[in-house]
Coordinates of C-alpha atoms in Angstrom, one line a residue:
Chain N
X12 CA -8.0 44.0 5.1
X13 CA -6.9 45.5 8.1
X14 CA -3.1 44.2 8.7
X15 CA 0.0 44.8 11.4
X16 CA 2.5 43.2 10.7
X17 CA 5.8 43.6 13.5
X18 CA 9.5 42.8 13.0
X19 CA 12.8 43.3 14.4
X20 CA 12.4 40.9 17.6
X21 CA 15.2 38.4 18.1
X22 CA 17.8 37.1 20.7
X23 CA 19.4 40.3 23.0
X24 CA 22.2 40.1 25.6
X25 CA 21.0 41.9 29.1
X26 CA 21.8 46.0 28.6
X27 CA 21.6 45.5 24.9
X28 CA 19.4 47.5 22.6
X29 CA 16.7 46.4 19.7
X30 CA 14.1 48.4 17.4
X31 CA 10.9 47.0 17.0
X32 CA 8.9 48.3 13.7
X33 CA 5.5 47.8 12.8
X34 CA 4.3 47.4 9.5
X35 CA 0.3 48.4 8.9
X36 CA -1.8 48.2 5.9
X37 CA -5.4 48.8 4.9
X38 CA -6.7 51.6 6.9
X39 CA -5.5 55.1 7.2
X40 CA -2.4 54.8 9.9
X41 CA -2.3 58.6 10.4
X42 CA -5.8 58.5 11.7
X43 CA -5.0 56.2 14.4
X44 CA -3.5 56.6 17.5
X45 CA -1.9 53.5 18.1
X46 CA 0.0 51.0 21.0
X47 CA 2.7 48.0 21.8
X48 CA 1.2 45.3 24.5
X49 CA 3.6 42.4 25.3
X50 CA 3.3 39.4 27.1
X51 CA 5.8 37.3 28.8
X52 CA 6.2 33.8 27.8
X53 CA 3.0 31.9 29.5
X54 CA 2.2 35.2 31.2
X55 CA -0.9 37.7 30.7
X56 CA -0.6 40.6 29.2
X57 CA 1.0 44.5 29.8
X58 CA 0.2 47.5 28.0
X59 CA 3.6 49.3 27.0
X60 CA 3.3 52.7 25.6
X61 CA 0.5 54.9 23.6
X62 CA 1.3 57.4 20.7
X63 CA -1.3 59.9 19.4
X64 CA -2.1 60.4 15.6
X65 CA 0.8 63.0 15.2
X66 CA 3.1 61.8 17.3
X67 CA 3.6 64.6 19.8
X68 CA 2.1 62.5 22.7
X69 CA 3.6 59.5 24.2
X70 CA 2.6 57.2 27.0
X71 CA 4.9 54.9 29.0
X72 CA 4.4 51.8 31.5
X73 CA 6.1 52.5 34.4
X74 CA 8.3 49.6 33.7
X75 CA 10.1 50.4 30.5
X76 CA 9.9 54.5 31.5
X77 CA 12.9 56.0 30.3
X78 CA 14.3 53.4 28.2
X79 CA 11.9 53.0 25.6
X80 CA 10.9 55.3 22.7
X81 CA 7.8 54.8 20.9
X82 CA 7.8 56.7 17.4
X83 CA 5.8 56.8 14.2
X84 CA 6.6 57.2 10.3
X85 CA 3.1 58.5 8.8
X86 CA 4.3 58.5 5.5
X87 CA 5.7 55.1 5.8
X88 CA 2.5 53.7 7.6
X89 CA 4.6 52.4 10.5
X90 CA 4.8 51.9 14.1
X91 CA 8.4 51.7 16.6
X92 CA 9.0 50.6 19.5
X93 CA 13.1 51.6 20.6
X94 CA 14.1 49.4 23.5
X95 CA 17.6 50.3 25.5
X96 CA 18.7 48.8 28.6
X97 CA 17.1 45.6 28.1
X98 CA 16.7 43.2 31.0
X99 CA 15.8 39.5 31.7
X100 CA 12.1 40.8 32.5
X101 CA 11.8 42.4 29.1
X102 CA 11.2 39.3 27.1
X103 CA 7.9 38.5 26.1
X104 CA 6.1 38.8 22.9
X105 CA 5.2 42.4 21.7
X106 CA 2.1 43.5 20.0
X107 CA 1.5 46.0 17.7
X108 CA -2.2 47.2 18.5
X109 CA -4.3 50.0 16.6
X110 CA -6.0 52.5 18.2
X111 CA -8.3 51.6 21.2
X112 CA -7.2 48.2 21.0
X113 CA -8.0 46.9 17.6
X114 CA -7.2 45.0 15.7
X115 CA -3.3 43.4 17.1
X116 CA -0.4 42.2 14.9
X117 CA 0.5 38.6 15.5
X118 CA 3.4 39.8 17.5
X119 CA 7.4 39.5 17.3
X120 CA 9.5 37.7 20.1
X121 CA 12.1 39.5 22.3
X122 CA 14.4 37.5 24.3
X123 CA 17.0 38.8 26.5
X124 CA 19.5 36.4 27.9
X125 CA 22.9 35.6 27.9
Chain Y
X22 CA 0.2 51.5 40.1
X23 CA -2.9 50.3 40.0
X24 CA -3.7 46.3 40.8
X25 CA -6.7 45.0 38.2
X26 CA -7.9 41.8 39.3
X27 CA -9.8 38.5 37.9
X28 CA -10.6 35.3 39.1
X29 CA -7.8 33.1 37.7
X30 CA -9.8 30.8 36.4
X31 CA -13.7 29.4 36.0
X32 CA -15.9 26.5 34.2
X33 CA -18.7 27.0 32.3
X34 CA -21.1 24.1 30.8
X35 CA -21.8 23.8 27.2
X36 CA -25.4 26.3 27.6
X37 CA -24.7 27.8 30.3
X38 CA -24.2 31.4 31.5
X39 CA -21.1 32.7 33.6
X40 CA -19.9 35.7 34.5
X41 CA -16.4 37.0 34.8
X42 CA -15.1 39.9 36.9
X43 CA -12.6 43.0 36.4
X44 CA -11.9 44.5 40.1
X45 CA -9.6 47.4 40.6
X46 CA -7.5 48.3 43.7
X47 CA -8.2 51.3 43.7
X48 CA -12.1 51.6 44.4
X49 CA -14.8 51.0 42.4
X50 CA -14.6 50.8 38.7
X51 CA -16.7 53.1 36.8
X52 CA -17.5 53.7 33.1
X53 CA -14.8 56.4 33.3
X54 CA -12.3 53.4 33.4
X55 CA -13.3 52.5 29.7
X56 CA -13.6 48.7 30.4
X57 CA -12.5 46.7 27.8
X58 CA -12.7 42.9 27.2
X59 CA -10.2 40.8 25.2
X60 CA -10.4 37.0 24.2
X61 CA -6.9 35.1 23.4
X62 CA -6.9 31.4 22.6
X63 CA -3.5 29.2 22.8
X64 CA -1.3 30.0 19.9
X65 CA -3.1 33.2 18.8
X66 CA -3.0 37.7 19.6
X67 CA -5.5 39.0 21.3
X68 CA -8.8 39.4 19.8
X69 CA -11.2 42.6 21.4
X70 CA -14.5 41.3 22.5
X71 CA -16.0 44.7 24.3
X72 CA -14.9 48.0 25.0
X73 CA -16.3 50.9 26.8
X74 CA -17.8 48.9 29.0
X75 CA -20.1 47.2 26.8
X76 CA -19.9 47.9 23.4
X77 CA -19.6 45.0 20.7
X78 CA -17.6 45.0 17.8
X79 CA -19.0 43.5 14.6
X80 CA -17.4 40.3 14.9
X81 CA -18.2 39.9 18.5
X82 CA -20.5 36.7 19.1
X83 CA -24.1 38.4 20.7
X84 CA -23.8 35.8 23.5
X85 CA -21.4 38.0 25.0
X86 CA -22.0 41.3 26.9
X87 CA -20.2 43.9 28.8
X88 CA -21.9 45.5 31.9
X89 CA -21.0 47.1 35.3
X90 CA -21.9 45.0 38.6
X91 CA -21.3 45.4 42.4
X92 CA -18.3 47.8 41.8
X93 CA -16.6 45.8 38.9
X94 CA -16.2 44.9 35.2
X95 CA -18.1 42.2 34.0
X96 CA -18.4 39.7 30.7
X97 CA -21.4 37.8 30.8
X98 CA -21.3 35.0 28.5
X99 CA -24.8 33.8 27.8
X100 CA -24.8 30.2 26.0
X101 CA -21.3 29.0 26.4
X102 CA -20.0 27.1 23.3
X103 CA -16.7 24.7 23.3
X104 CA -15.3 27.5 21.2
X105 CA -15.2 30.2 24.0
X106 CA -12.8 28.2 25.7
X107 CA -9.9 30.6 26.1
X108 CA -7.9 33.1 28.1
X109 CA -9.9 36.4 28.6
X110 CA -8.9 39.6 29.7
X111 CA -9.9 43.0 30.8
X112 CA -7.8 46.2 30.9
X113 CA -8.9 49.6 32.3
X114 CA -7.5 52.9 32.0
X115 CA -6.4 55.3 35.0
X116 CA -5.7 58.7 34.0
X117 CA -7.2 58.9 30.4
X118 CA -8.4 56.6 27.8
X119 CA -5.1 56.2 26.4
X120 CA -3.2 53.9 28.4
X121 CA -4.3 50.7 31.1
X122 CA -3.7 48.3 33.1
X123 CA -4.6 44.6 32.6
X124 CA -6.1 41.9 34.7
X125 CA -4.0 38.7 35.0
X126 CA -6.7 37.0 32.9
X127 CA -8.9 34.2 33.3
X128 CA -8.8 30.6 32.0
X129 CA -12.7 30.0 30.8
X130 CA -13.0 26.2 30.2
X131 CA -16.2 24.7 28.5
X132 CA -16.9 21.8 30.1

């Protein structure tokens, strides 16, 4: 069974800093380009950032551009999302999502407040 | 950035057909915008419905279909069940097939 499984969301103060990590099982992760999606509480949805298969290309929304780093581990079958500068608008729930978007972890929650 | 719009919400009888819409700012959208479909009920991630415009995954109810109409996206939903009561959404891409922008959604009920 095809699973993503994401971690490492939690309560940040505005300006802080959290790494998201994505754990995937039952398919080949290095044959996959993959995705994080988030959604704001009660809010639709808004693709992050892309990675390709080896990791040498990287997409960015324009709204988390240059304080977010999407990364992979193929050895370790996993997925990050590095998030810097965090701001009120950031928090939402954020979705690990293979390839052309499918299948979707269940999601971690990131809240920044103070 | 591009604006991707949807109606915000619509009702659908238990039978019946509707169609929802995936409208772009920027013009006309195309199959070069790689349409996809996504269904989310309360509580739950995402699930993809259709993608490149109108292509089914395995799981994906035949009572639904992807198509291009009058310059838009569309999901038809052909038979509406009380189960396909959910949120749906649409994303297309801009510059390649590797990043998008998503509708707001839209609030199907069954009713």
């Amino acid at each position: 069974e095809v699973q993503l499984v994401e971690s490492g969301g939690g309560l940040i103060q505005p300006g802080g800093s959290l790494s998201l990590s994505c754990a995937s099982s039952g398919f080949t992760f290095s044959s996959y380009e993959m995705n994080w999606v988030r959604q704001a509480p009660g809010k639709g949805l808004e693709w992050v950032s892309y990675i390709s298969i080896g990791g040498s290309t990287k997409y960015y929304a324009d709204s988390v551009k240059g304080r977010f780093s999407i990364s992979r581990d193929n050895a370790k079958n996993s997925l990050y999302l590095q998030m810097n500068s965090l701001r009120a608008e950031d928090t939402a729930v954020y979705y690990c999502v293979r390839g052309r978007f499918d299948p979707w972890g269940q999601g971690t929650l990131v809240t920044v407040s103070s | 950035q591009a604006v991707v719009t949807q109606e915000p919400s619509l009702t659908v009888s238990p039978g019946g057909t509707v169609t929802l819409t995936c409208g772009s700012s920027t013009g006309v959208v195309t199959s070069g915008h790689y349409p996809y479909w996504f269904q989310q009920k309360p509580g739950q991630a995402p699930r993809t419905l259709i993608y490149d415009t109108n292509n089914k995954h395995s799981w994906t109810p035949a009572r639904f279909s992807g198509s291009l109409l009058g310059g838009k996206a569309a999901l038809t939903l052909s038979g509406a069940q009380p189960e396909d009561e959910a949120e749906y959404y649409c994303l297309l891409s801009y510059s390649d097939a590797h990043s998008g922008v998503f509708g707001g959604g839209t609030k199907l009920t069954v009713l």
